[in-house]
């Protein structure tokens, strides 16, 4: 855990990190103001409740993080949670997986711009979105290798993006959900959207395979799309 209370820059490089207790993040970085955050890590693993794999809270400075993957097994234990007011760049070379309830695999909150290049995102708990971005007017550009949520409860979208800027997302794998009110891809309020879906399947009538709300030009290219009859 590293905090710069005066808004200084943070630059961290680490190998694999594993924690076992409650409220025990594998890597937690906090700064403010114009301080930047640069993180390079191995596979980040936690086993307790309220224990995130990677947690970054920044200010207006740029945030850049690269990890080899993340795994959490507690409740309210996100794989990756990044919050800031400036540009965010995130890369993961491995799978990001959570098994507890209310445990998102990835959450990024920033007005942007936001860039993501990552592998597979999976969750098995209830109310656990696999890939979530809450953006602003900055552009979002994301490439992922699939997303799946297999909880039996509700509210576990595979991909959920809300933003007021332009969006480009490319999924090179499959997107699946099994719970109710758990959409495959749910995109809202963007100015323009260029979406490459891959194959998508949802298992209940209340879970839409693809839902996009855009205020401008929208291009959607999907493979096989499967949803349950109402």
CSV table of C-alpha atoms in Angstrom, one decimal:
chain,number,residue,atom,x,y,z
A,1,UNK,CA,0.0,0.0,0.0
A,2,UNK,CA,1.5,3.3,-1.1
A,3,UNK,CA,0.0,6.7,-0.6
A,4,UNK,CA,1.4,10.1,-1.7
A,5,UNK,CA,-0.5,12.6,0.5
A,6,UNK,CA,1.1,15.6,-1.2
A,7,UNK,CA,0.0,14.6,-4.7
A,8,UNK,CA,3.4,13.3,-5.8
A,9,UNK,CA,4.1,10.8,-8.6
A,10,UNK,CA,4.0,7.1,-7.9
A,11,UNK,CA,6.1,4.6,-9.9
A,12,UNK,CA,5.9,0.9,-8.8
A,13,UNK,CA,7.2,-2.3,-10.2
A,14,UNK,CA,6.5,-5.6,-8.6
A,15,UNK,CA,6.3,-9.3,-9.4
A,16,UNK,CA,3.4,-11.6,-8.3
A,17,UNK,CA,1.7,-10.5,-5.1
A,18,UNK,CA,-0.7,-12.7,-2.9
A,19,UNK,CA,-2.7,-11.7,0.1
A,20,UNK,CA,-5.0,-13.7,2.4
A,21,UNK,CA,-6.7,-11.4,4.9
A,22,UNK,CA,-9.8,-9.2,4.9
A,23,UNK,CA,-9.4,-5.7,3.4
A,24,UNK,CA,-6.0,-6.7,2.0
A,25,UNK,CA,-5.4,-5.4,-1.5
A,26,UNK,CA,-2.5,-6.9,-3.4
A,27,UNK,CA,-1.5,-3.5,-4.7
A,28,UNK,CA,-3.1,-0.2,-3.6
A,29,UNK,CA,-1.8,3.1,-4.9
A,30,UNK,CA,-3.2,6.5,-4.0
A,31,UNK,CA,-2.2,10.1,-5.0
A,32,UNK,CA,-4.0,13.4,-5.7
A,33,UNK,CA,-3.7,16.6,-7.6
A,34,UNK,CA,-1.6,16.3,-10.7
A,35,UNK,CA,0.4,13.3,-9.4
A,36,UNK,CA,0.8,10.5,-11.9
A,37,UNK,CA,0.6,6.8,-11.2
A,38,UNK,CA,2.7,4.2,-13.1
A,39,UNK,CA,2.3,0.5,-12.0
A,40,UNK,CA,3.9,-2.6,-13.5
A,41,UNK,CA,2.9,-5.9,-11.8
A,42,UNK,CA,2.8,-9.6,-12.1
A,43,UNK,CA,-0.3,-11.7,-11.2
A,44,UNK,CA,-2.2,-10.1,-8.3
A,45,UNK,CA,-4.1,-12.5,-6.1
A,46,UNK,CA,-6.3,-11.9,-3.0
A,47,UNK,CA,-8.3,-14.4,-0.9
A,48,UNK,CA,-10.2,-12.2,1.5
A,49,UNK,CA,-13.4,-10.0,1.5
A,50,UNK,CA,-12.9,-6.4,0.5
A,51,UNK,CA,-9.5,-7.3,-1.0
A,52,UNK,CA,-8.9,-5.9,-4.5
A,53,UNK,CA,-6.2,-7.2,-6.8
A,54,UNK,CA,-5.2,-3.7,-8.0
A,55,UNK,CA,-6.6,-0.5,-6.6
A,56,UNK,CA,-5.6,2.9,-7.9
A,57,UNK,CA,-7.0,6.2,-6.8
A,58,UNK,CA,-5.6,9.3,-8.6
A,59,UNK,CA,-6.2,12.9,-9.4
A,60,UNK,CA,-5.9,14.7,-12.7
A,61,UNK,CA,-2.5,13.1,-13.5
A,62,UNK,CA,-2.2,10.3,-15.9
A,63,UNK,CA,-2.6,6.7,-14.7
A,64,UNK,CA,-0.9,3.8,-16.4
A,65,UNK,CA,-1.0,0.2,-15.2
A,66,UNK,CA,0.2,-3.0,-16.7
A,67,UNK,CA,-0.3,-6.4,-14.9
A,68,UNK,CA,0.0,-10.1,-15.8
A,69,UNK,CA,-3.5,-10.8,-14.5
A,70,UNK,CA,-5.5,-10.8,-11.3
A,71,UNK,CA,-7.6,-13.2,-9.2
A,72,UNK,CA,-9.8,-12.6,-6.2
A,73,UNK,CA,-12.0,-15.0,-4.2
A,74,UNK,CA,-13.7,-12.8,-1.5
A,75,UNK,CA,-16.9,-10.9,-1.7
A,76,UNK,CA,-16.7,-7.2,-2.7
A,77,UNK,CA,-13.2,-8.0,-4.0
A,78,UNK,CA,-12.6,-6.4,-7.4
A,79,UNK,CA,-9.9,-7.7,-9.7
A,80,UNK,CA,-9.0,-4.1,-10.8
A,81,UNK,CA,-10.4,-0.8,-9.6
A,82,UNK,CA,-9.0,2.4,-11.1
A,83,UNK,CA,-10.4,5.9,-10.3
A,84,UNK,CA,-9.1,9.2,-11.5
A,85,UNK,CA,-9.8,12.5,-13.2
A,86,UNK,CA,-7.3,12.3,-16.0
A,87,UNK,CA,-6.2,9.9,-18.7
A,88,UNK,CA,-6.1,6.2,-17.9
A,89,UNK,CA,-4.2,3.4,-19.7
A,90,UNK,CA,-4.6,-0.2,-18.6
A,91,UNK,CA,-3.0,-3.4,-19.9
A,92,UNK,CA,-3.3,-6.9,-18.7
A,93,UNK,CA,-1.5,-9.8,-20.4
A,94,UNK,CA,-3.5,-12.5,-18.4
A,95,UNK,CA,-7.0,-13.3,-17.2
A,96,UNK,CA,-8.7,-11.2,-14.6
A,97,UNK,CA,-11.1,-13.3,-12.6
A,98,UNK,CA,-13.3,-12.9,-9.4
A,99,UNK,CA,-15.4,-15.5,-7.7
A,100,UNK,CA,-17.2,-13.6,-4.9
A,101,UNK,CA,-20.4,-11.6,-4.9
A,102,UNK,CA,-20.3,-7.9,-5.8
A,103,UNK,CA,-16.9,-8.4,-7.3
A,104,UNK,CA,-16.3,-6.8,-10.6
A,105,UNK,CA,-13.3,-8.0,-12.6
A,106,UNK,CA,-12.5,-4.5,-13.9
A,107,UNK,CA,-13.9,-1.1,-13.0
A,108,UNK,CA,-12.4,2.1,-14.4
A,109,UNK,CA,-13.9,5.5,-13.5
A,110,UNK,CA,-12.5,8.6,-15.2
A,111,UNK,CA,-13.6,11.3,-17.6
A,112,UNK,CA,-10.9,9.9,-19.9
A,113,UNK,CA,-9.5,9.4,-22.3
A,114,UNK,CA,-9.3,5.7,-21.4
A,115,UNK,CA,-7.4,3.0,-23.2
A,116,UNK,CA,-7.6,-0.7,-22.3
A,117,UNK,CA,-5.8,-3.7,-23.9
A,118,UNK,CA,-6.5,-6.8,-22.0
A,119,UNK,CA,-7.3,-10.5,-22.1
A,120,UNK,CA,-10.2,-12.4,-20.6
A,121,UNK,CA,-12.5,-11.1,-17.8
A,122,UNK,CA,-14.6,-13.6,-15.8
A,123,UNK,CA,-16.8,-13.4,-12.7
A,124,UNK,CA,-18.8,-16.1,-11.0
A,125,UNK,CA,-20.5,-14.2,-8.2
A,126,UNK,CA,-23.8,-12.4,-8.2
A,127,UNK,CA,-23.9,-8.6,-9.0
A,128,UNK,CA,-20.5,-8.9,-10.5
A,129,UNK,CA,-19.9,-7.1,-13.8
A,130,UNK,CA,-16.9,-8.5,-15.7
A,131,UNK,CA,-15.8,-5.3,-17.5
A,132,UNK,CA,-17.1,-1.9,-16.5
A,133,UNK,CA,-16.1,1.7,-17.5
A,134,UNK,CA,-17.7,4.9,-16.3
A,135,UNK,CA,-16.3,7.5,-18.5
A,136,UNK,CA,-16.8,11.1,-19.5
A,137,UNK,CA,-16.2,13.2,-22.7
A,138,UNK,CA,-12.8,11.6,-23.4
A,139,UNK,CA,-12.5,8.8,-25.9
A,140,UNK,CA,-12.6,5.2,-24.9
A,141,UNK,CA,-10.6,2.6,-26.8
A,142,UNK,CA,-10.7,-0.9,-25.6
A,143,UNK,CA,-9.6,-4.3,-26.9
A,144,UNK,CA,-10.4,-7.4,-24.8
A,145,UNK,CA,-10.3,-11.2,-25.3
A,146,UNK,CA,-13.7,-12.0,-23.9
A,147,UNK,CA,-15.9,-11.5,-20.9
A,148,UNK,CA,-18.2,-13.9,-19.0
A,149,UNK,CA,-20.4,-13.7,-15.9
A,150,UNK,CA,-21.8,-17.0,-14.6
A,151,UNK,CA,-23.6,-15.9,-11.4
A,152,UNK,CA,-27.2,-17.1,-11.0
A,153,UNK,CA,-28.3,-13.8,-9.6
A,154,UNK,CA,-29.0,-10.5,-11.3
A,155,UNK,CA,-27.0,-7.5,-12.4
A,156,UNK,CA,-23.9,-9.1,-13.8
A,157,UNK,CA,-23.4,-7.6,-17.3
A,158,UNK,CA,-20.4,-9.0,-19.1
A,159,UNK,CA,-19.5,-5.5,-20.6
A,160,UNK,CA,-21.1,-2.3,-19.2
A,161,UNK,CA,-19.9,1.1,-20.5
A,162,UNK,CA,-21.5,4.5,-19.7
A,163,UNK,CA,-19.8,7.5,-21.2
A,164,UNK,CA,-20.4,10.8,-23.0
A,165,UNK,CA,-17.6,10.5,-25.5
A,166,UNK,CA,-16.7,8.4,-28.5
A,167,UNK,CA,-16.3,4.7,-28.0
A,168,UNK,CA,-14.4,2.0,-29.9
A,169,UNK,CA,-14.4,-1.5,-28.4
A,170,UNK,CA,-13.1,-4.7,-30.0
A,171,UNK,CA,-13.8,-8.1,-28.4
A,172,UNK,CA,-11.7,-10.9,-29.9
A,173,UNK,CA,-13.3,-13.7,-27.8
A,174,UNK,CA,-16.7,-14.7,-26.6
A,175,UNK,CA,-19.1,-12.8,-24.3
A,176,UNK,CA,-21.5,-14.8,-22.1
A,177,UNK,CA,-23.9,-14.2,-19.2
A,178,UNK,CA,-26.1,-16.7,-17.3
A,179,UNK,CA,-28.0,-14.5,-14.7
A,180,UNK,CA,-31.1,-12.4,-15.0
A,181,UNK,CA,-30.8,-8.7,-16.0
A,182,UNK,CA,-27.2,-9.5,-17.1
A,183,UNK,CA,-26.7,-8.1,-20.6
A,184,UNK,CA,-23.9,-9.3,-22.8
A,185,UNK,CA,-22.9,-5.8,-23.9
A,186,UNK,CA,-24.6,-2.7,-22.4
A,187,UNK,CA,-23.4,0.7,-23.7
A,188,UNK,CA,-25.0,3.9,-22.8
A,189,UNK,CA,-24.9,7.6,-23.7
A,190,UNK,CA,-21.8,7.6,-25.9
A,191,UNK,CA,-21.5,10.2,-28.7
A,192,UNK,CA,-20.4,7.6,-31.3
A,193,UNK,CA,-19.9,3.8,-31.1
A,194,UNK,CA,-17.8,1.4,-33.1
A,195,UNK,CA,-18.3,-2.0,-31.6
A,196,UNK,CA,-16.9,-5.4,-32.6
A,197,UNK,CA,-18.8,-7.9,-30.5
A,198,UNK,CA,-17.4,-11.3,-31.3
A,199,UNK,CA,-19.8,-14.1,-30.3
A,200,UNK,CA,-22.4,-13.3,-27.6
A,201,UNK,CA,-24.9,-15.4,-25.6
A,202,UNK,CA,-27.2,-14.6,-22.7
A,203,UNK,CA,-29.4,-17.2,-20.9
A,204,UNK,CA,-32.5,-15.4,-19.6
A,205,UNK,CA,-35.2,-13.3,-21.3
A,206,UNK,CA,-34.3,-10.3,-19.1
A,207,UNK,CA,-30.7,-10.3,-20.4
A,208,UNK,CA,-30.1,-8.7,-23.7
A,209,UNK,CA,-27.2,-9.8,-25.8
A,210,UNK,CA,-26.4,-6.3,-27.2
A,211,UNK,CA,-27.8,-3.0,-26.0
A,212,UNK,CA,-26.3,0.2,-27.3
A,213,UNK,CA,-27.6,3.8,-26.7
A,214,UNK,CA,-25.6,6.2,-28.9
A,215,UNK,CA,-26.2,9.8,-29.8
A,216,UNK,CA,-24.3,9.6,-33.1
A,217,UNK,CA,-22.8,7.3,-35.8
A,218,UNK,CA,-22.9,3.7,-34.6
A,219,UNK,CA,-21.2,0.7,-36.2
A,220,UNK,CA,-21.8,-2.8,-34.8
A,221,UNK,CA,-20.2,-6.0,-36.1
A,222,UNK,CA,-21.0,-9.2,-34.3
A,223,UNK,CA,-20.5,-13.0,-34.8
A,224,UNK,CA,-23.1,-15.4,-33.5
A,225,UNK,CA,-25.6,-13.7,-31.1
A,226,UNK,CA,-27.8,-15.9,-28.9
A,227,UNK,CA,-30.5,-14.8,-26.5
A,228,UNK,CA,-33.3,-16.5,-24.6
A,229,UNK,CA,-36.9,-16.2,-25.8
A,230,UNK,CA,-39.2,-14.0,-23.8
